[in-house]
Amino acid sequence: NKMDLVPHAQEKIRKILASKTVIYKKKGETDKALDCINTLLVNEPSSYSLLSEKASLLTKLGRTAEAAEVQKLADANKPVAETPDLGGCLIATATFGSSLSAEVQQLRDFRQNTIYSSAAGTEFMFAFNAWYYSFSPHVADFIRANSWTRPPMQCILTPLISILSLAKSASLAFAPHTELSAVIAGLIASSLISLVYLFPIVLILQATARQYQRSVTGPALVKTLLGLGVFSSLLLLCGYFFSIRLLHLVGSSLFVISVFLVSAFGAALICDRWIVTRTGNESMG
């Protein structure tokens, strides 16, 4: 029988079953892990990640013919840009070994319960999925085929998962207002992701450019990016008040991009000015 429960209770049960599946797999109790997957599939019969997980477990149990049939069904439900896999991130699933791992569940929880809870977030995910699913299946396949890539990929993705968890926690203060909550989550996530991943690259480029008396940052660039952020915020407001999907789509995408870029380049500009000021003071001294 399907679990006829409120969404919150269903999600809680899903997490428990997902955790049990991972535990059973680690213990080598494949049959019990398969039972958990079958229970999850009752409510999500078309989940690509769950079907793929089931096929993998059936293969381990030696039920190859059945595994092949399940894998065919999984492939038929393989996510594309228009129909994203709501069960988890393809790259994270390949990196952490299972769509039911705690890390993938955190990513799924952020996407489903924070971003998809708002109109702006939903439209942003439409644009994001079009980009993400254009390459992620190939990256995921490469990771699965080359196990040596998993440790470095885990190191790369772990800060991202922590950032999204922090962004979700911060956005809960605005939870009654789903649109504002999603915007706050996007603002925090985009800025921190930028500082962790893009900022070091910009610093290196700036240091290299300085050797040739050039610069990759500057007040004009940062002001332009800030202007883009203000413009995107206005689009989001118009999309919210007039319920125009296109404005939500464009506004949310530009907002995330502008915050992402201004965080890295703005921080790099501050660092560059600090270095120049300090160097000048030392020269005078």
PDB file of C-alpha atoms in Angstrom:
ATOM      1  CA  ASN A   1       0.000   0.000   0.000  1.00  0.00           C
ATOM      2  CA  LYS A   2       1.163   3.512  -0.773  1.00  0.00           C
ATOM      3  CA  MET A   3       2.114   5.617   2.173  1.00  0.00           C
ATOM      4  CA  ASP A   4      -0.833   8.000   2.376  1.00  0.00           C
ATOM      5  CA  LEU A   5       0.891  10.536   4.605  1.00  0.00           C
ATOM      6  CA  VAL A   6       1.526  14.243   4.614  1.00  0.00           C
ATOM      7  CA  PRO A   7       4.597  15.240   2.556  1.00  0.00           C
ATOM      8  CA  HIS A   8       6.700  15.979   5.648  1.00  0.00           C
ATOM      9  CA  ALA A   9       6.101  12.507   7.080  1.00  0.00           C
ATOM     10  CA  GLN A  10       6.748  10.900   3.707  1.00  0.00           C
ATOM     11  CA  GLU A  11      10.042  12.730   3.411  1.00  0.00           C
ATOM     12  CA  LYS A  12      11.055  11.633   6.912  1.00  0.00           C
ATOM     13  CA  ILE A  13      10.280   7.999   6.116  1.00  0.00           C
ATOM     14  CA  ARG A  14      12.168   8.328   2.840  1.00  0.00           C
ATOM     15  CA  LYS A  15      15.269   9.534   4.662  1.00  0.00           C
ATOM     16  CA  ILE A  16      15.045   6.677   7.159  1.00  0.00           C
ATOM     17  CA  LEU A  17      14.728   4.094   4.390  1.00  0.00           C
ATOM     18  CA  ALA A  18      17.560   5.738   2.456  1.00  0.00           C
ATOM     19  CA  SER A  19      19.808   5.607   5.521  1.00  0.00           C
ATOM     20  CA  LYS A  20      18.934   1.966   6.131  1.00  0.00           C
ATOM     21  CA  THR A  21      19.732   1.150   2.513  1.00  0.00           C
ATOM     22  CA  VAL A  22      23.210   2.638   2.832  1.00  0.00           C
ATOM     23  CA  ILE A  23      23.801   0.779   6.115  1.00  0.00           C
ATOM     24  CA  TYR A  24      22.645  -2.541   4.674  1.00  0.00           C
ATOM     25  CA  LYS A  25      24.880  -2.059   1.631  1.00  0.00           C
ATOM     26  CA  LYS A  26      27.901  -1.411   3.833  1.00  0.00           C
ATOM     27  CA  LYS A  27      27.118  -4.546   5.845  1.00  0.00           C
ATOM     28  CA  GLY A  28      26.756  -6.574   2.675  1.00  0.00           C
ATOM     29  CA  GLU A  29      23.080  -7.286   3.368  1.00  0.00           C
ATOM     30  CA  THR A  30      22.063  -6.666  -0.220  1.00  0.00           C
ATOM     31  CA  ASP A  31      18.666  -8.349   0.059  1.00  0.00           C
ATOM     32  CA  LYS A  32      17.605  -6.022   2.884  1.00  0.00           C
ATOM     33  CA  ALA A  33      18.875  -3.013   0.958  1.00  0.00           C
ATOM     34  CA  LEU A  34      16.777  -4.162  -1.992  1.00  0.00           C
ATOM     35  CA  ASP A  35      13.696  -4.357   0.240  1.00  0.00           C
ATOM     36  CA  CYS A  36      14.220  -0.721   1.239  1.00  0.00           C
ATOM     37  CA  ILE A  37      14.589   0.330  -2.393  1.00  0.00           C
ATOM     38  CA  ASN A  38      11.392  -1.502  -3.331  1.00  0.00           C
ATOM     39  CA  THR A  39       9.559   0.317  -0.545  1.00  0.00           C
ATOM     40  CA  LEU A  40      10.844   3.664  -1.792  1.00  0.00           C
ATOM     41  CA  LEU A  41       9.801   2.803  -5.331  1.00  0.00           C
ATOM     42  CA  VAL A  42       6.191   2.425  -4.201  1.00  0.00           C
ATOM     43  CA  ASN A  43       5.909   6.204  -4.001  1.00  0.00           C
ATOM     44  CA  GLU A  44       8.476   6.972  -6.708  1.00  0.00           C
ATOM     45  CA  PRO A  45       8.048   4.252  -9.356  1.00  0.00           C
ATOM     46  CA  SER A  46       9.698   6.338 -12.082  1.00  0.00           C
ATOM     47  CA  SER A  47      12.717   7.564 -10.116  1.00  0.00           C
ATOM     48  CA  TYR A  48      15.802   7.102 -12.270  1.00  0.00           C
ATOM     49  CA  SER A  49      18.146   7.030  -9.286  1.00  0.00           C
ATOM     50  CA  LEU A  50      16.090   4.462  -7.354  1.00  0.00           C
ATOM     51  CA  LEU A  51      15.633   2.229 -10.387  1.00  0.00           C
ATOM     52  CA  SER A  52      19.358   2.374 -11.130  1.00  0.00           C
ATOM     53  CA  GLU A  53      20.084   1.526  -7.507  1.00  0.00           C
ATOM     54  CA  LYS A  54      17.721  -1.442  -7.711  1.00  0.00           C
ATOM     55  CA  ALA A  55      19.379  -2.686 -10.893  1.00  0.00           C
ATOM     56  CA  SER A  56      22.770  -2.483  -9.196  1.00  0.00           C
ATOM     57  CA  LEU A  57      21.544  -4.445  -6.175  1.00  0.00           C
ATOM     58  CA  LEU A  58      19.912  -7.101  -8.347  1.00  0.00           C
ATOM     59  CA  THR A  59      23.193  -7.528 -10.208  1.00  0.00           C
ATOM     60  CA  LYS A  60      25.015  -8.069  -6.913  1.00  0.00           C
ATOM     61  CA  LEU A  61      22.458 -10.730  -6.020  1.00  0.00           C
ATOM     62  CA  GLY A  62      23.106 -12.498  -9.307  1.00  0.00           C
ATOM     63  CA  ARG A  63      19.671 -11.720 -10.714  1.00  0.00           C
ATOM     64  CA  THR A  64      21.139 -10.325 -13.922  1.00  0.00           C
ATOM     65  CA  ALA A  65      18.110 -10.837 -16.159  1.00  0.00           C
ATOM     66  CA  GLU A  66      15.859  -8.950 -13.764  1.00  0.00           C
ATOM     67  CA  ALA A  67      18.547  -6.302 -13.309  1.00  0.00           C
ATOM     68  CA  ALA A  68      18.688  -5.746 -17.068  1.00  0.00           C
ATOM     69  CA  GLU A  69      14.929  -5.197 -17.216  1.00  0.00           C
ATOM     70  CA  VAL A  70      15.022  -2.734 -14.337  1.00  0.00           C
ATOM     71  CA  GLN A  71      17.938  -0.890 -15.927  1.00  0.00           C
ATOM     72  CA  LYS A  72      15.956  -0.556 -19.148  1.00  0.00           C
ATOM     73  CA  LEU A  73      13.140   0.996 -17.150  1.00  0.00           C
ATOM     74  CA  ALA A  74      15.641   3.298 -15.444  1.00  0.00           C
ATOM     75  CA  ASP A  75      17.100   4.382 -18.784  1.00  0.00           C
ATOM     76  CA  ALA A  76      13.598   5.148 -20.022  1.00  0.00           C
ATOM     77  CA  ASN A  77      13.253   7.546 -17.095  1.00  0.00           C
ATOM     78  CA  LYS A  78      16.740   8.999 -17.387  1.00  0.00           C
ATOM     79  CA  PRO A  79      16.613  12.714 -16.597  1.00  0.00           C
ATOM     80  CA  VAL A  80      16.925  15.346 -19.281  1.00  0.00           C
ATOM     81  CA  ALA A  81      16.765  19.106 -19.015  1.00  0.00           C
ATOM     82  CA  GLU A  82      12.967  19.212 -19.189  1.00  0.00           C
ATOM     83  CA  THR A  83      12.442  16.391 -16.702  1.00  0.00           C
ATOM     84  CA  PRO A  84      15.145  16.601 -14.050  1.00  0.00           C
ATOM     85  CA  ASP A  85      15.894  13.701 -11.759  1.00  0.00           C
ATOM     86  CA  LEU A  86      14.331  14.745  -8.488  1.00  0.00           C
ATOM     87  CA  GLY A  87      15.985  11.887  -6.660  1.00  0.00           C
ATOM     88  CA  GLY A  88      19.471  13.302  -6.568  1.00  0.00           C
ATOM     89  CA  CYS A  89      22.429  14.856  -8.328  1.00  0.00           C
ATOM     90  CA  LEU A  90      24.019  12.640 -10.976  1.00  0.00           C
ATOM     91  CA  ILE A  91      27.584  13.742 -10.275  1.00  0.00           C
ATOM     92  CA  ALA A  92      27.150  13.532  -6.503  1.00  0.00           C
ATOM     93  CA  THR A  93      25.530  10.113  -6.838  1.00  0.00           C
ATOM     94  CA  ALA A  94      28.498   8.828  -8.834  1.00  0.00           C
ATOM     95  CA  THR A  95      30.938  10.501  -6.440  1.00  0.00           C
ATOM     96  CA  PHE A  96      29.463   9.185  -3.195  1.00  0.00           C
ATOM     97  CA  GLY A  97      28.450   5.823  -4.625  1.00  0.00           C
ATOM     98  CA  SER A  98      24.696   5.922  -4.090  1.00  0.00           C
ATOM     99  CA  SER A  99      21.713   8.172  -4.656  1.00  0.00           C
ATOM    100  CA  LEU A 100      20.743   7.346  -1.077  1.00  0.00           C
ATOM    101  CA  SER A 101      23.976   8.535   0.528  1.00  0.00           C
ATOM    102  CA  ALA A 102      23.637  11.283   3.131  1.00  0.00           C
ATOM    103  CA  GLU A 103      25.430  13.775   0.884  1.00  0.00           C
ATOM    104  CA  VAL A 104      23.104  13.239  -2.064  1.00  0.00           C
ATOM    105  CA  GLN A 105      20.102  13.386   0.244  1.00  0.00           C
ATOM    106  CA  GLN A 106      21.271  16.794   1.483  1.00  0.00           C
ATOM    107  CA  LEU A 107      21.514  18.079  -2.067  1.00  0.00           C
ATOM    108  CA  ARG A 108      18.100  16.678  -2.878  1.00  0.00           C
ATOM    109  CA  ASP A 109      16.602  18.171   0.272  1.00  0.00           C
ATOM    110  CA  PHE A 110      17.967  21.634  -0.536  1.00  0.00           C
ATOM    111  CA  ARG A 111      16.679  21.493  -4.073  1.00  0.00           C
ATOM    112  CA  GLN A 112      13.251  20.092  -3.287  1.00  0.00           C
ATOM    113  CA  ASN A 113      12.401  21.839  -0.027  1.00  0.00           C
ATOM    114  CA  THR A 114      14.186  25.167  -0.450  1.00  0.00           C
ATOM    115  CA  ILE A 115      14.545  26.043  -4.124  1.00  0.00           C
ATOM    116  CA  TYR A 116      11.510  24.301  -5.608  1.00  0.00           C
ATOM    117  CA  SER A 117       9.297  25.779  -2.885  1.00  0.00           C
ATOM    118  CA  SER A 118       9.164  29.115  -4.731  1.00  0.00           C
ATOM    119  CA  ALA A 119       8.193  30.245  -8.220  1.00  0.00           C
ATOM    120  CA  ALA A 120      11.517  32.019  -8.761  1.00  0.00           C
ATOM    121  CA  GLY A 121      13.440  28.976  -7.550  1.00  0.00           C
ATOM    122  CA  THR A 122      11.468  26.644  -9.785  1.00  0.00           C
ATOM    123  CA  GLU A 123      12.163  28.766 -12.844  1.00  0.00           C
ATOM    124  CA  PHE A 124      15.835  29.032 -11.930  1.00  0.00           C
ATOM    125  CA  MET A 125      16.064  25.251 -11.677  1.00  0.00           C
ATOM    126  CA  PHE A 126      14.543  24.965 -15.143  1.00  0.00           C
ATOM    127  CA  ALA A 127      17.403  27.054 -16.540  1.00  0.00           C
ATOM    128  CA  PHE A 128      19.974  25.363 -14.309  1.00  0.00           C
ATOM    129  CA  ASN A 129      18.862  21.877 -15.336  1.00  0.00           C
ATOM    130  CA  ALA A 130      19.150  22.775 -19.013  1.00  0.00           C
ATOM    131  CA  TRP A 131      22.805  23.588 -18.368  1.00  0.00           C
ATOM    132  CA  TYR A 132      23.585  20.921 -15.769  1.00  0.00           C
ATOM    133  CA  TYR A 133      22.095  17.927 -17.568  1.00  0.00           C
ATOM    134  CA  SER A 134      23.902  18.854 -20.772  1.00  0.00           C
ATOM    135  CA  PHE A 135      27.142  17.498 -19.311  1.00  0.00           C
ATOM    136  CA  SER A 136      26.505  15.811 -15.945  1.00  0.00           C
ATOM    137  CA  PRO A 137      25.591  12.351 -17.334  1.00  0.00           C
ATOM    138  CA  HIS A 138      28.975  12.182 -19.088  1.00  0.00           C
ATOM    139  CA  VAL A 139      30.851  13.344 -15.989  1.00  0.00           C
ATOM    140  CA  ALA A 140      28.956  10.858 -13.814  1.00  0.00           C
ATOM    141  CA  ASP A 141      29.742   8.012 -16.222  1.00  0.00           C
ATOM    142  CA  PHE A 142      33.428   8.950 -16.152  1.00  0.00           C
ATOM    143  CA  ILE A 143      33.485   8.973 -12.339  1.00  0.00           C
ATOM    144  CA  ARG A 144      31.776   5.583 -12.156  1.00  0.00           C
ATOM    145  CA  ALA A 145      34.233   4.126 -14.663  1.00  0.00           C
ATOM    146  CA  ASN A 146      37.267   5.578 -12.853  1.00  0.00           C
ATOM    147  CA  SER A 147      37.044   4.991  -9.116  1.00  0.00           C
ATOM    148  CA  TRP A 148      40.242   6.982  -8.487  1.00  0.00           C
ATOM    149  CA  THR A 149      38.286  10.166  -9.248  1.00  0.00           C
ATOM    150  CA  ARG A 150      35.938   9.704  -6.295  1.00  0.00           C
ATOM    151  CA  PRO A 151      38.213  10.912  -3.440  1.00  0.00           C
ATOM    152  CA  PRO A 152      39.141  14.205  -5.150  1.00  0.00           C
ATOM    153  CA  MET A 153      35.543  14.739  -6.256  1.00  0.00           C
ATOM    154  CA  GLN A 154      34.374  14.155  -2.693  1.00  0.00           C
ATOM    155  CA  CYS A 155      36.813  16.830  -1.529  1.00  0.00           C
ATOM    156  CA  ILE A 156      35.441  19.191  -4.166  1.00  0.00           C
ATOM    157  CA  LEU A 157      31.768  18.549  -3.405  1.00  0.00           C
ATOM    158  CA  THR A 158      31.943  18.459   0.403  1.00  0.00           C
ATOM    159  CA  PRO A 159      32.269  22.271   0.795  1.00  0.00           C
ATOM    160  CA  LEU A 160      29.357  22.705  -1.619  1.00  0.00           C
ATOM    161  CA  ILE A 161      27.128  20.461   0.473  1.00  0.00           C
ATOM    162  CA  SER A 162      28.077  22.334   3.648  1.00  0.00           C
ATOM    163  CA  ILE A 163      27.349  25.674   1.981  1.00  0.00           C
ATOM    164  CA  LEU A 164      23.909  24.560   0.809  1.00  0.00           C
ATOM    165  CA  SER A 165      23.129  23.243   4.282  1.00  0.00           C
ATOM    166  CA  LEU A 166      24.108  26.606   5.773  1.00  0.00           C
ATOM    167  CA  ALA A 167      22.065  28.477   3.167  1.00  0.00           C
ATOM    168  CA  LYS A 168      19.020  26.371   3.934  1.00  0.00           C
ATOM    169  CA  SER A 169      19.377  26.932   7.681  1.00  0.00           C
ATOM    170  CA  ALA A 170      19.684  30.693   7.194  1.00  0.00           C
ATOM    171  CA  SER A 171      16.667  30.796   4.885  1.00  0.00           C
ATOM    172  CA  LEU A 172      14.457  29.090   7.476  1.00  0.00           C
ATOM    173  CA  ALA A 173      14.142  32.420   9.283  1.00  0.00           C
ATOM    174  CA  PHE A 174      12.125  33.600   6.280  1.00  0.00           C
ATOM    175  CA  ALA A 175      10.286  30.296   5.780  1.00  0.00           C
ATOM    176  CA  PRO A 176       6.752  31.766   5.962  1.00  0.00           C
ATOM    177  CA  HIS A 177       7.627  33.795   2.859  1.00  0.00           C
ATOM    178  CA  THR A 178       8.691  31.141   0.356  1.00  0.00           C
ATOM    179  CA  GLU A 179       9.850  33.552  -2.351  1.00  0.00           C
ATOM    180  CA  LEU A 180      11.999  35.593   0.030  1.00  0.00           C
ATOM    181  CA  SER A 181      13.311  32.419   1.652  1.00  0.00           C
ATOM    182  CA  ALA A 182      14.436  31.049  -1.706  1.00  0.00           C
ATOM    183  CA  VAL A 183      16.093  34.350  -2.649  1.00  0.00           C
ATOM    184  CA  ILE A 184      17.978  34.469   0.670  1.00  0.00           C
ATOM    185  CA  ALA A 185      19.098  30.870   0.189  1.00  0.00           C
ATOM    186  CA  GLY A 186      20.241  31.659  -3.346  1.00  0.00           C
ATOM    187  CA  LEU A 187      22.061  34.792  -2.202  1.00  0.00           C
ATOM    188  CA  ILE A 188      23.969  32.999   0.550  1.00  0.00           C
ATOM    189  CA  ALA A 189      24.692  29.892  -1.505  1.00  0.00           C
ATOM    190  CA  SER A 190      25.851  31.792  -4.599  1.00  0.00           C
ATOM    191  CA  SER A 191      28.138  34.128  -2.670  1.00  0.00           C
ATOM    192  CA  LEU A 192      29.755  31.396  -0.561  1.00  0.00           C
ATOM    193  CA  ILE A 193      30.166  29.023  -3.502  1.00  0.00           C
ATOM    194  CA  SER A 194      31.836  31.858  -5.379  1.00  0.00           C
ATOM    195  CA  LEU A 195      34.209  32.625  -2.501  1.00  0.00           C
ATOM    196  CA  VAL A 196      35.186  28.966  -2.138  1.00  0.00           C
ATOM    197  CA  TYR A 197      35.529  27.983  -5.794  1.00  0.00           C
ATOM    198  CA  LEU A 198      35.907  31.087  -7.982  1.00  0.00           C
ATOM    199  CA  PHE A 199      37.643  33.584  -5.687  1.00  0.00           C
ATOM    200  CA  PRO A 200      40.954  31.634  -5.481  1.00  0.00           C
ATOM    201  CA  ILE A 201      41.051  31.401  -9.286  1.00  0.00           C
ATOM    202  CA  VAL A 202      40.448  35.139  -9.666  1.00  0.00           C
ATOM    203  CA  LEU A 203      43.200  35.839  -7.122  1.00  0.00           C
ATOM    204  CA  ILE A 204      45.661  33.717  -9.097  1.00  0.00           C
ATOM    205  CA  LEU A 205      44.683  35.435 -12.345  1.00  0.00           C
ATOM    206  CA  GLN A 206      45.005  38.831 -10.697  1.00  0.00           C
ATOM    207  CA  ALA A 207      48.441  38.000  -9.297  1.00  0.00           C
ATOM    208  CA  THR A 208      49.551  36.831 -12.734  1.00  0.00           C
ATOM    209  CA  ALA A 209      48.115  39.907 -14.449  1.00  0.00           C
ATOM    210  CA  ARG A 210      49.855  42.173 -11.950  1.00  0.00           C
ATOM    211  CA  GLN A 211      53.197  40.873 -13.179  1.00  0.00           C
ATOM    212  CA  TYR A 212      52.364  42.438 -16.541  1.00  0.00           C
ATOM    213  CA  GLN A 213      50.903  45.584 -14.955  1.00  0.00           C
ATOM    214  CA  ARG A 214      47.393  44.548 -15.882  1.00  0.00           C
ATOM    215  CA  SER A 215      44.298  43.719 -13.878  1.00  0.00           C
ATOM    216  CA  VAL A 216      41.389  41.300 -14.141  1.00  0.00           C
ATOM    217  CA  THR A 217      39.416  43.172 -11.493  1.00  0.00           C
ATOM    218  CA  GLY A 218      38.433  46.788 -11.116  1.00  0.00           C
ATOM    219  CA  PRO A 219      35.765  49.097  -9.701  1.00  0.00           C
ATOM    220  CA  ALA A 220      34.066  49.402 -13.094  1.00  0.00           C
ATOM    221  CA  LEU A 221      33.613  45.644 -13.401  1.00  0.00           C
ATOM    222  CA  VAL A 222      32.308  45.281  -9.855  1.00  0.00           C
ATOM    223  CA  LYS A 223      29.905  48.202 -10.334  1.00  0.00           C
ATOM    224  CA  THR A 224      28.620  46.630 -13.542  1.00  0.00           C
ATOM    225  CA  LEU A 225      28.021  43.337 -11.768  1.00  0.00           C
ATOM    226  CA  LEU A 226      26.273  45.130  -8.906  1.00  0.00           C
ATOM    227  CA  GLY A 227      24.088  46.899 -11.447  1.00  0.00           C
ATOM    228  CA  LEU A 228      23.237  43.542 -12.981  1.00  0.00           C
ATOM    229  CA  GLY A 229      22.277  42.308  -9.524  1.00  0.00           C
ATOM    230  CA  VAL A 230      19.957  45.266  -8.960  1.00  0.00           C
ATOM    231  CA  PHE A 231      18.406  44.797 -12.404  1.00  0.00           C
ATOM    232  CA  SER A 232      17.814  41.099 -11.779  1.00  0.00           C
ATOM    233  CA  SER A 233      16.215  41.900  -8.415  1.00  0.00           C
ATOM    234  CA  LEU A 234      13.791  44.245 -10.158  1.00  0.00           C
ATOM    235  CA  LEU A 235      12.936  41.505 -12.641  1.00  0.00           C
ATOM    236  CA  LEU A 236      12.262  39.129  -9.746  1.00  0.00           C
ATOM    237  CA  LEU A 237       9.977  41.669  -8.084  1.00  0.00           C
ATOM    238  CA  CYS A 238       8.059  42.257 -11.308  1.00  0.00           C
ATOM    239  CA  GLY A 239       7.793  38.524 -11.887  1.00  0.00           C
ATOM    240  CA  TYR A 240       6.453  38.073  -8.362  1.00  0.00           C
ATOM    241  CA  PHE A 241       3.858  40.855  -8.458  1.00  0.00           C
ATOM    242  CA  PHE A 242       2.673  40.203 -12.009  1.00  0.00           C
ATOM    243  CA  SER A 243       3.151  36.401 -11.972  1.00  0.00           C
ATOM    244  CA  ILE A 244       5.155  36.433 -15.203  1.00  0.00           C
ATOM    245  CA  ARG A 245       7.108  33.218 -15.610  1.00  0.00           C
ATOM    246  CA  LEU A 246       9.645  34.637 -18.066  1.00  0.00           C
ATOM    247  CA  LEU A 247      10.625  37.388 -15.625  1.00  0.00           C
ATOM    248  CA  HIS A 248      11.116  34.793 -12.904  1.00  0.00           C
ATOM    249  CA  LEU A 249      13.264  32.703 -15.226  1.00  0.00           C
ATOM    250  CA  VAL A 250      15.486  35.544 -16.438  1.00  0.00           C
ATOM    251  CA  GLY A 251      15.551  37.390 -13.119  1.00  0.00           C
ATOM    252  CA  SER A 252      16.494  34.390 -10.980  1.00  0.00           C
ATOM    253  CA  SER A 253      19.200  33.278 -13.407  1.00  0.00           C
ATOM    254  CA  LEU A 254      20.755  36.752 -13.656  1.00  0.00           C
ATOM    255  CA  PHE A 255      20.512  37.184  -9.893  1.00  0.00           C
ATOM    256  CA  VAL A 256      22.472  34.018  -9.164  1.00  0.00           C
ATOM    257  CA  ILE A 257      25.068  34.792 -11.843  1.00  0.00           C
ATOM    258  CA  SER A 258      25.556  38.391 -10.683  1.00  0.00           C
ATOM    259  CA  VAL A 259      25.900  37.415  -7.015  1.00  0.00           C
ATOM    260  CA  PHE A 260      28.295  34.615  -7.952  1.00  0.00           C
ATOM    261  CA  LEU A 261      30.530  36.930  -9.977  1.00  0.00           C
ATOM    262  CA  VAL A 262      30.400  40.022  -7.780  1.00  0.00           C
ATOM    263  CA  SER A 263      31.329  37.977  -4.702  1.00  0.00           C
ATOM    264  CA  ALA A 264      34.536  36.661  -6.254  1.00  0.00           C
ATOM    265  CA  PHE A 265      35.580  39.767  -8.171  1.00  0.00           C
ATOM    266  CA  GLY A 266      34.554  42.110  -5.364  1.00  0.00           C
ATOM    267  CA  ALA A 267      36.565  40.151  -2.813  1.00  0.00           C
ATOM    268  CA  ALA A 268      39.515  40.007  -5.217  1.00  0.00           C
ATOM    269  CA  LEU A 269      39.339  43.784  -5.708  1.00  0.00           C
ATOM    270  CA  ILE A 270      39.393  44.341  -1.946  1.00  0.00           C
ATOM    271  CA  CYS A 271      42.384  42.017  -1.578  1.00  0.00           C
ATOM    272  CA  ASP A 272      44.178  43.680  -4.470  1.00  0.00           C
ATOM    273  CA  ARG A 273      43.707  47.143  -2.988  1.00  0.00           C
ATOM    274  CA  TRP A 274      44.883  45.903   0.397  1.00  0.00           C
ATOM    275  CA  ILE A 275      48.026  44.444  -1.170  1.00  0.00           C
ATOM    276  CA  VAL A 276      48.726  47.646  -3.116  1.00  0.00           C
ATOM    277  CA  THR A 277      48.188  49.785  -0.009  1.00  0.00           C
ATOM    278  CA  ARG A 278      50.393  47.564   2.111  1.00  0.00           C
ATOM    279  CA  THR A 279      53.120  47.489  -0.530  1.00  0.00           C
ATOM    280  CA  GLY A 280      52.982  51.273  -0.803  1.00  0.00           C
ATOM    281  CA  ASN A 281      53.245  51.710   2.957  1.00  0.00           C
ATOM    282  CA  GLU A 282      56.225  49.360   3.115  1.00  0.00           C
ATOM    283  CA  SER A 283      57.930  51.263   0.300  1.00  0.00           C
ATOM    284  CA  MET A 284      57.404  54.554   2.116  1.00  0.00           C
ATOM    285  CA  GLY A 285      58.696  52.997   5.309  1.00  0.00           C
TER     286      GLY A 285
END
